[in-house]
XYZ file of N, CA and C in Angstrom:
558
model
N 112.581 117.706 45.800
C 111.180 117.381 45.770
C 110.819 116.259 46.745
N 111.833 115.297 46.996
C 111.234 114.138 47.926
C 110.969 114.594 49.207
N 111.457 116.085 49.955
C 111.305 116.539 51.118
C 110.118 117.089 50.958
N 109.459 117.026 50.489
C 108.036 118.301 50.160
C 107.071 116.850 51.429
N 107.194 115.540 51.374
C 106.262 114.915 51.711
C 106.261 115.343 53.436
N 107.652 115.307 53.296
C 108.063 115.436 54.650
C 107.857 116.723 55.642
N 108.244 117.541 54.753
C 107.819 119.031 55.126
C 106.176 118.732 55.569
N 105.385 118.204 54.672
C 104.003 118.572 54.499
C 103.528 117.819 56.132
N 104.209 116.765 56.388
C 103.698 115.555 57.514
C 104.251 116.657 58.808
N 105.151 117.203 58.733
C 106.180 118.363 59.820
C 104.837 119.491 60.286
N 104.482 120.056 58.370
C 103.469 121.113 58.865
C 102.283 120.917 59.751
N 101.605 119.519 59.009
C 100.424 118.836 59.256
C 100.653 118.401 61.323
N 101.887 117.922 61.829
C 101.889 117.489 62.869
C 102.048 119.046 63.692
N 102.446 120.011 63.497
C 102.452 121.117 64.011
C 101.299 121.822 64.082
N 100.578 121.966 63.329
C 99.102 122.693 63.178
C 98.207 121.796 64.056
N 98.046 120.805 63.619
C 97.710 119.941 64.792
C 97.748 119.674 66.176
N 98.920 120.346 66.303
C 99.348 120.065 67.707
C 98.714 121.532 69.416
N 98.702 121.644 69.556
C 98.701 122.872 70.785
C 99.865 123.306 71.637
N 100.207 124.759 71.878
C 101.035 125.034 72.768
C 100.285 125.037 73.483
N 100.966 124.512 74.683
C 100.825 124.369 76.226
C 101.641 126.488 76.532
N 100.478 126.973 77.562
C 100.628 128.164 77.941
C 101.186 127.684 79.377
N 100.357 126.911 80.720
C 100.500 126.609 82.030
C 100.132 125.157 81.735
N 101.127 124.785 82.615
C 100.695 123.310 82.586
C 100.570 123.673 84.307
N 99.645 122.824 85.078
C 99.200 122.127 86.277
C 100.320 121.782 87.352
N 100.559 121.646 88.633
C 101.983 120.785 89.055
C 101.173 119.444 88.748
N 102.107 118.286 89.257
C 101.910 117.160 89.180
C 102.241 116.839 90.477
N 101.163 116.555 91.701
C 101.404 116.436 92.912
C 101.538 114.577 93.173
N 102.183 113.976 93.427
C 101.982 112.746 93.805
C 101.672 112.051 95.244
N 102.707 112.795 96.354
C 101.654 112.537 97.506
C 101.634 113.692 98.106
N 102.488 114.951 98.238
C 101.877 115.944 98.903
C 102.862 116.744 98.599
N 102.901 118.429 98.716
C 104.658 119.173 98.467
C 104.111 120.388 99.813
N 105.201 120.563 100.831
C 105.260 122.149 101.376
C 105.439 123.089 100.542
N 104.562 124.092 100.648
C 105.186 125.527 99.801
C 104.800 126.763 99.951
N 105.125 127.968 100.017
C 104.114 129.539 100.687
C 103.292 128.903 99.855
N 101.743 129.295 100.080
C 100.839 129.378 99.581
C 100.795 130.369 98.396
N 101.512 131.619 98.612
C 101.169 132.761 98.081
C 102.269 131.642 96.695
N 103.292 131.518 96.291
C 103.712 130.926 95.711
C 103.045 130.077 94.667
N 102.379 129.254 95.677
C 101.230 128.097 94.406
C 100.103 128.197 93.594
N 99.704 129.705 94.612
C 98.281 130.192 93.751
C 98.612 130.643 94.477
N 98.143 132.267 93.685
C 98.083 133.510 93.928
C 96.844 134.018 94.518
N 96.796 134.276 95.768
C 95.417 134.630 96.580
C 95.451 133.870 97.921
N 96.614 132.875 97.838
C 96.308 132.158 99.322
C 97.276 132.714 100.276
N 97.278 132.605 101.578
C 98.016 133.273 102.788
C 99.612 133.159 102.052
N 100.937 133.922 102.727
C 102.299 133.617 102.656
C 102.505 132.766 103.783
N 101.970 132.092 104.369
C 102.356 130.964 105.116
C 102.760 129.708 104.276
N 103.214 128.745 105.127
C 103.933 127.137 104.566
C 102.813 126.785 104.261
N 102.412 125.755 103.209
C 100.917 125.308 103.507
C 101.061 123.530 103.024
N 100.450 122.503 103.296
C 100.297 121.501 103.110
C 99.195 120.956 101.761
N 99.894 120.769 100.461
C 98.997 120.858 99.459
C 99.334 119.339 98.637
N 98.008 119.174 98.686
C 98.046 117.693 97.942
C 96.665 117.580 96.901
N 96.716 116.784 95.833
C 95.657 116.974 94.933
C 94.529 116.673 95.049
N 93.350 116.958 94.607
C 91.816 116.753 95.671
C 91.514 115.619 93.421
N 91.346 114.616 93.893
C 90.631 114.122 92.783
C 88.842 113.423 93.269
N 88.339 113.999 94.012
C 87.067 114.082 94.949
C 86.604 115.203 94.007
N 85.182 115.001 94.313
C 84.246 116.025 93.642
C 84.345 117.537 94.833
N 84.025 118.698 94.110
C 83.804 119.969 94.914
C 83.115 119.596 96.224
N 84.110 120.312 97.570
C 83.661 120.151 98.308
C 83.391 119.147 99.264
N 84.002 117.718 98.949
C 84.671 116.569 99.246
C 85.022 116.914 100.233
N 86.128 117.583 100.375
C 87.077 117.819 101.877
C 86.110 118.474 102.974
N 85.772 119.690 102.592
C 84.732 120.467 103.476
C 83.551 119.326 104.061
N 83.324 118.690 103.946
C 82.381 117.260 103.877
C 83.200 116.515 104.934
N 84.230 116.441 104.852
C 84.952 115.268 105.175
C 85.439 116.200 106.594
N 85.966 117.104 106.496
C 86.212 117.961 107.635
C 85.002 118.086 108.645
N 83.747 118.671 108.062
C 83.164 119.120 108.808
C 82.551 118.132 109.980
N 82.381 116.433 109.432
C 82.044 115.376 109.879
C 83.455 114.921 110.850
N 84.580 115.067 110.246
C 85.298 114.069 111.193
C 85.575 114.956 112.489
N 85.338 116.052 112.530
C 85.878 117.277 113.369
C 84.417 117.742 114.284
N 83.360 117.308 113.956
C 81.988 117.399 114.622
C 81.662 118.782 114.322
N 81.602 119.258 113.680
C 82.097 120.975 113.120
C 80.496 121.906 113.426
N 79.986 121.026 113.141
C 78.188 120.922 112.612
C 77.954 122.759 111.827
N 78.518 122.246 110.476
C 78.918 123.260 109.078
C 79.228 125.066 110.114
N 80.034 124.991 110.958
C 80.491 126.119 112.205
C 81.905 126.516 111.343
N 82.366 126.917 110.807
C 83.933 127.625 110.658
C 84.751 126.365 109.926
N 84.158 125.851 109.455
C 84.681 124.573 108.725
C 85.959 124.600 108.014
N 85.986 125.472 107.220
C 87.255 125.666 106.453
C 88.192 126.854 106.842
N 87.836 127.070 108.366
C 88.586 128.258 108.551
C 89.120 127.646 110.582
N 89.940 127.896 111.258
C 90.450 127.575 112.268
C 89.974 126.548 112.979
N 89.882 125.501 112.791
C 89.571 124.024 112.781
C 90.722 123.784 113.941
N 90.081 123.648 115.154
C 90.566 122.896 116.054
C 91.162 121.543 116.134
N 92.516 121.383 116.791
C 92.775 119.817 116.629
C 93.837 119.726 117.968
N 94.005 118.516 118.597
C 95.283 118.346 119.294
C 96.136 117.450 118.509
N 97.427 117.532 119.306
C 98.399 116.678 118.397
C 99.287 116.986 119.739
N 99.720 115.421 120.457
C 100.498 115.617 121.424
C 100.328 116.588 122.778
N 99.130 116.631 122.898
C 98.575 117.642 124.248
C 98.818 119.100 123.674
N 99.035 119.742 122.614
C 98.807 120.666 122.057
C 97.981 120.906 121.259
N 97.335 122.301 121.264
C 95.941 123.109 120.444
C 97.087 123.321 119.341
N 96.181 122.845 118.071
C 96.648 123.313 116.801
C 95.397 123.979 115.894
N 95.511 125.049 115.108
C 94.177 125.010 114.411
C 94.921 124.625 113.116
N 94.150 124.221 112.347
C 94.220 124.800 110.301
C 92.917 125.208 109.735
N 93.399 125.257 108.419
C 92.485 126.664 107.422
C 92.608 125.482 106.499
N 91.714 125.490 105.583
C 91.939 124.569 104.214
C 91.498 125.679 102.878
N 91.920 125.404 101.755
C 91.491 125.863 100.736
C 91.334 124.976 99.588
N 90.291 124.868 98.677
C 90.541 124.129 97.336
C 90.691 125.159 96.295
N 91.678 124.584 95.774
C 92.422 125.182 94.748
C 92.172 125.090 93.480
N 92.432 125.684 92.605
C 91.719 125.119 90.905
C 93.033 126.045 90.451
N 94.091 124.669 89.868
C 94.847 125.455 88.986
C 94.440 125.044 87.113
N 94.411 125.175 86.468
C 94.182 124.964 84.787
C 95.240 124.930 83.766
N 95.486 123.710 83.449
C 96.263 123.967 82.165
C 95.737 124.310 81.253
N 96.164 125.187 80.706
C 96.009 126.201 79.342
C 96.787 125.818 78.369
N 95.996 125.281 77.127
C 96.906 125.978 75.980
C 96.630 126.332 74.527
N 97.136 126.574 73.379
C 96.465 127.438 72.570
C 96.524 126.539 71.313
N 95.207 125.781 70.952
C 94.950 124.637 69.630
C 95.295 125.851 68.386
N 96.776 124.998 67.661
C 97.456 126.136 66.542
C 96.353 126.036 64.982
N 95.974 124.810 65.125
C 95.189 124.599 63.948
C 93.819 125.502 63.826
N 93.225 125.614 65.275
C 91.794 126.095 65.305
C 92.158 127.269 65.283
N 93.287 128.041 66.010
C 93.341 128.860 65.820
C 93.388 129.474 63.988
N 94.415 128.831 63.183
C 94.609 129.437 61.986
C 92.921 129.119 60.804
N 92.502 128.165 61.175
C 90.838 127.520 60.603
C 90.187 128.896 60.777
N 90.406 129.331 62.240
C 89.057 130.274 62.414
C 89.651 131.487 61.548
N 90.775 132.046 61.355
C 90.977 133.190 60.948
C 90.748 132.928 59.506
N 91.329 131.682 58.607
C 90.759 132.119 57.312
C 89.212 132.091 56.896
N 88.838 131.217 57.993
C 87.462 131.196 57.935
C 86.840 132.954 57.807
N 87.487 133.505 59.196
C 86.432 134.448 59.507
C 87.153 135.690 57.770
N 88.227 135.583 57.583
C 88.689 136.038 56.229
C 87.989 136.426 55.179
N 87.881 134.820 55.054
C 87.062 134.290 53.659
C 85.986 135.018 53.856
N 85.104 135.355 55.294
C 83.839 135.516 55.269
C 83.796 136.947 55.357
N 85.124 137.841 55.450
C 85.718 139.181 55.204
C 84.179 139.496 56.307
N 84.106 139.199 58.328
C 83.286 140.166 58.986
C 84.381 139.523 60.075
N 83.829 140.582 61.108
C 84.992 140.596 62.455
C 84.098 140.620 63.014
N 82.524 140.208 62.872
C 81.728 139.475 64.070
C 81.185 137.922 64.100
N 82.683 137.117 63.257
C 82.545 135.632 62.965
C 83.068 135.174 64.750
N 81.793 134.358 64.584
C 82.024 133.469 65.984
C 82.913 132.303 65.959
N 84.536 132.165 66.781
C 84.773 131.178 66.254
C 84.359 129.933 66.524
N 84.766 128.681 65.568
C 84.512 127.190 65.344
C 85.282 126.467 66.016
N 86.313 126.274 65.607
C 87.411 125.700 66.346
C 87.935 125.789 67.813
N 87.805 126.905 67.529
C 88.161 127.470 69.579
C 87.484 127.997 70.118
N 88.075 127.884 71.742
C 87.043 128.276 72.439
C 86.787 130.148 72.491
N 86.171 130.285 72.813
C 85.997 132.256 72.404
C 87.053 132.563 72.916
N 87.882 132.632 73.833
C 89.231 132.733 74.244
C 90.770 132.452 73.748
N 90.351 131.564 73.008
C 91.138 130.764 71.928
C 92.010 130.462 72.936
N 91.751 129.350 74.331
C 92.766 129.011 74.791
C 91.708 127.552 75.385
N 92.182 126.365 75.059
C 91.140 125.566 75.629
C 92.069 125.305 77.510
N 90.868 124.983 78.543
C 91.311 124.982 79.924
C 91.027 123.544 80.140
N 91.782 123.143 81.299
C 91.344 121.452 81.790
C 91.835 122.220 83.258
N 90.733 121.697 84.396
C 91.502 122.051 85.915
C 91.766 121.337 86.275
N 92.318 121.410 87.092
C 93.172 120.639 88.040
C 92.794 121.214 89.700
N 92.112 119.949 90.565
C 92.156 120.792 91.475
C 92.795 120.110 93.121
N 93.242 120.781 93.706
C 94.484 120.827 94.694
C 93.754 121.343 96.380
N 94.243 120.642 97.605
C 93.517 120.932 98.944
C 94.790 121.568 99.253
N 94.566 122.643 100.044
C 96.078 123.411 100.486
C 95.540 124.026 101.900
N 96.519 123.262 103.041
C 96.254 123.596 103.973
C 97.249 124.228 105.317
N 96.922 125.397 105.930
C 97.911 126.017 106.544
C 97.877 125.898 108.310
N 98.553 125.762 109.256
C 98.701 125.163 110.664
C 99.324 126.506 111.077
N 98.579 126.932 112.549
C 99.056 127.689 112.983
C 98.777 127.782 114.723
N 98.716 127.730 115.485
C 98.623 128.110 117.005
C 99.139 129.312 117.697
N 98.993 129.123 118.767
C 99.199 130.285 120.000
C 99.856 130.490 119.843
N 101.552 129.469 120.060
C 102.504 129.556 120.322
C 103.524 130.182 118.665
N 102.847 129.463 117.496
C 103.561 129.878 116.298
C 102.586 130.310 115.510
N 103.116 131.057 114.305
C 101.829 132.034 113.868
C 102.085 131.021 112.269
N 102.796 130.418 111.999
C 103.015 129.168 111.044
C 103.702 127.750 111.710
N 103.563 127.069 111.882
C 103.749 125.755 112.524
C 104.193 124.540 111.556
N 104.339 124.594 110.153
C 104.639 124.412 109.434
C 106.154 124.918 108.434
N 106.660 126.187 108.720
C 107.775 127.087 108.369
C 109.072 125.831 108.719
N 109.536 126.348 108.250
C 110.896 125.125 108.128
C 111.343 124.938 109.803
N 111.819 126.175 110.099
C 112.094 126.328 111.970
C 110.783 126.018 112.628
N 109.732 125.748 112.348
C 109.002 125.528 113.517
C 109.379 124.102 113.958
N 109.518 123.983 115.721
C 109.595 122.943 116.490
C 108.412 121.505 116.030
N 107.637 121.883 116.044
C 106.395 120.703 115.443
C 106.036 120.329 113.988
N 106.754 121.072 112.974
C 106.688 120.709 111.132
C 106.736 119.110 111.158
N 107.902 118.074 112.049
C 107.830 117.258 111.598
C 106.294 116.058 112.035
N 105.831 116.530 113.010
C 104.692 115.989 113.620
C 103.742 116.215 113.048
N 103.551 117.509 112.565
C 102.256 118.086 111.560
C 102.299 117.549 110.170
N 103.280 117.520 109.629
C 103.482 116.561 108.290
C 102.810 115.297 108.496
N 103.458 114.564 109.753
C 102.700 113.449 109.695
C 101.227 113.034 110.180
N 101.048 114.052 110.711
C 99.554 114.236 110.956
C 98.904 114.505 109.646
N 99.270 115.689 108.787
C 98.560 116.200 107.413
C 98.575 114.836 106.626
N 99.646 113.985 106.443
C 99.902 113.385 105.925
C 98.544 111.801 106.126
N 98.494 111.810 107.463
C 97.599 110.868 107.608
C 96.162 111.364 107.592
N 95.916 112.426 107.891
C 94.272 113.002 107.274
C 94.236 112.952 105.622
N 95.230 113.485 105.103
C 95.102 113.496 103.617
C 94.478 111.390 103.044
N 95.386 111.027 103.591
C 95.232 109.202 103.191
C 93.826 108.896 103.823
N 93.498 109.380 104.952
C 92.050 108.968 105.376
C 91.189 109.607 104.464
N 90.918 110.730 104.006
C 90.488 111.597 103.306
C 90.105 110.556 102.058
N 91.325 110.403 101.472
C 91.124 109.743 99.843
C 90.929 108.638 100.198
N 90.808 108.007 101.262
C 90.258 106.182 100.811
C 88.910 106.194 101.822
N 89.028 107.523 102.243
C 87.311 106.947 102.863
C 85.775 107.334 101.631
N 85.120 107.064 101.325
C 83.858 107.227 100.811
C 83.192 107.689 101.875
N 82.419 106.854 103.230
C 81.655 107.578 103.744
C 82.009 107.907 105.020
N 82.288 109.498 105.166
C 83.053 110.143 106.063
C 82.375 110.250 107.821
N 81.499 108.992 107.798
C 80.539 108.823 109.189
C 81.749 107.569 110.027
N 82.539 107.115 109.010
C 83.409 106.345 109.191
C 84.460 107.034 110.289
N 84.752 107.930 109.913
C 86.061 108.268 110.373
C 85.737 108.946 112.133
N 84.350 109.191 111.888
C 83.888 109.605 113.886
C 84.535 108.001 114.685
N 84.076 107.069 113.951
C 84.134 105.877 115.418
C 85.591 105.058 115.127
N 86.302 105.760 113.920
C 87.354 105.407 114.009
C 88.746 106.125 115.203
N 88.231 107.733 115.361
C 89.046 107.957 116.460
C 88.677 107.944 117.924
């Protein structure tokens, strides 16, 4: 009998709790990876992906200004040099979502809808999906030129130059606010 309390605190912390379905990556300053790999829908090229914590459309903003773009192909073959070479990139924002499934709301709504013996009870607890979402959203960007049709791929001659190029747009990116800045900075 003294385990019954225990059991009950076991049940109580379990019902309570949610399985996690997808959890999010956890990007800290940037990862290479196929695109097609990280989300499903983007090119099989290498791509340069780091986390966008900027409101929608932030980057496209930030691109279209530092690049003189005037809103022309903005997120799509974006001219650049790097070392007396034409490079373009592509950008994408990404929205991945952790998912997962609240065990309590789930079991609430069913005796609920039970008790109320109809199968057109709307549920309470959860969301109509019975999976609550949080996004997460991610800039993923792919390099390509004349000479290589990925410029980024492990063998390409220039990966390590383009890293550090991606690498320093990404840092200008997140610490600038107003992106009129970054014209008279280059």
């Amino acid at each position: 009998m003294k385990k019954s309390p225990f059991l009950f605190l076991a049940l109580l912390l379990f019902l309570g709790s949610c399985i996690p379905i997808r959890i999010a990556p956890n990007i800290e300053d940037y990862r290479v990876t196929k695109g097609k790999k990280f989300k499903r829908g983007l090119p099989k090229r290498e791509m340069f992906v780091f986390e966008d914590p900027k409101a929608a459309n932030e980057f496209y903003n930030y691109v279209n200004i530092k690049y003189g773009l005037d809103n022309n192909n903005v997120d799509d073959d974006v001219p650049f040099m790097l070392e007396n070479r034409l490079y373009f990139f592509s950008f994408y924002e990404v929205e991945i979502e952790d998912k997962a499934i609240p065990i309590l709301g789930v079991f609430a709504d069913a005796l609920i809808s039970r008790a109320l013996d109809s199968d057109e009870y709307q549920p309470i607890f959860t969301p109509n999906d019975g999976v609550y979402r949080r996004g997460n959203w991610y800039i993923a960007i792919e390099v390509y030129s004349d000479l290589e049709n990925d410029c980024l791929a492990e063998d390409s001659f220039s990966r390590k130059r383009l890293l550090q190029y991606l690498t320093s747009i990404k840092n200008e990116y997140l610490t600038t606010h107003n992106y009129n800045e970054t014209v008279f900075k280059n």
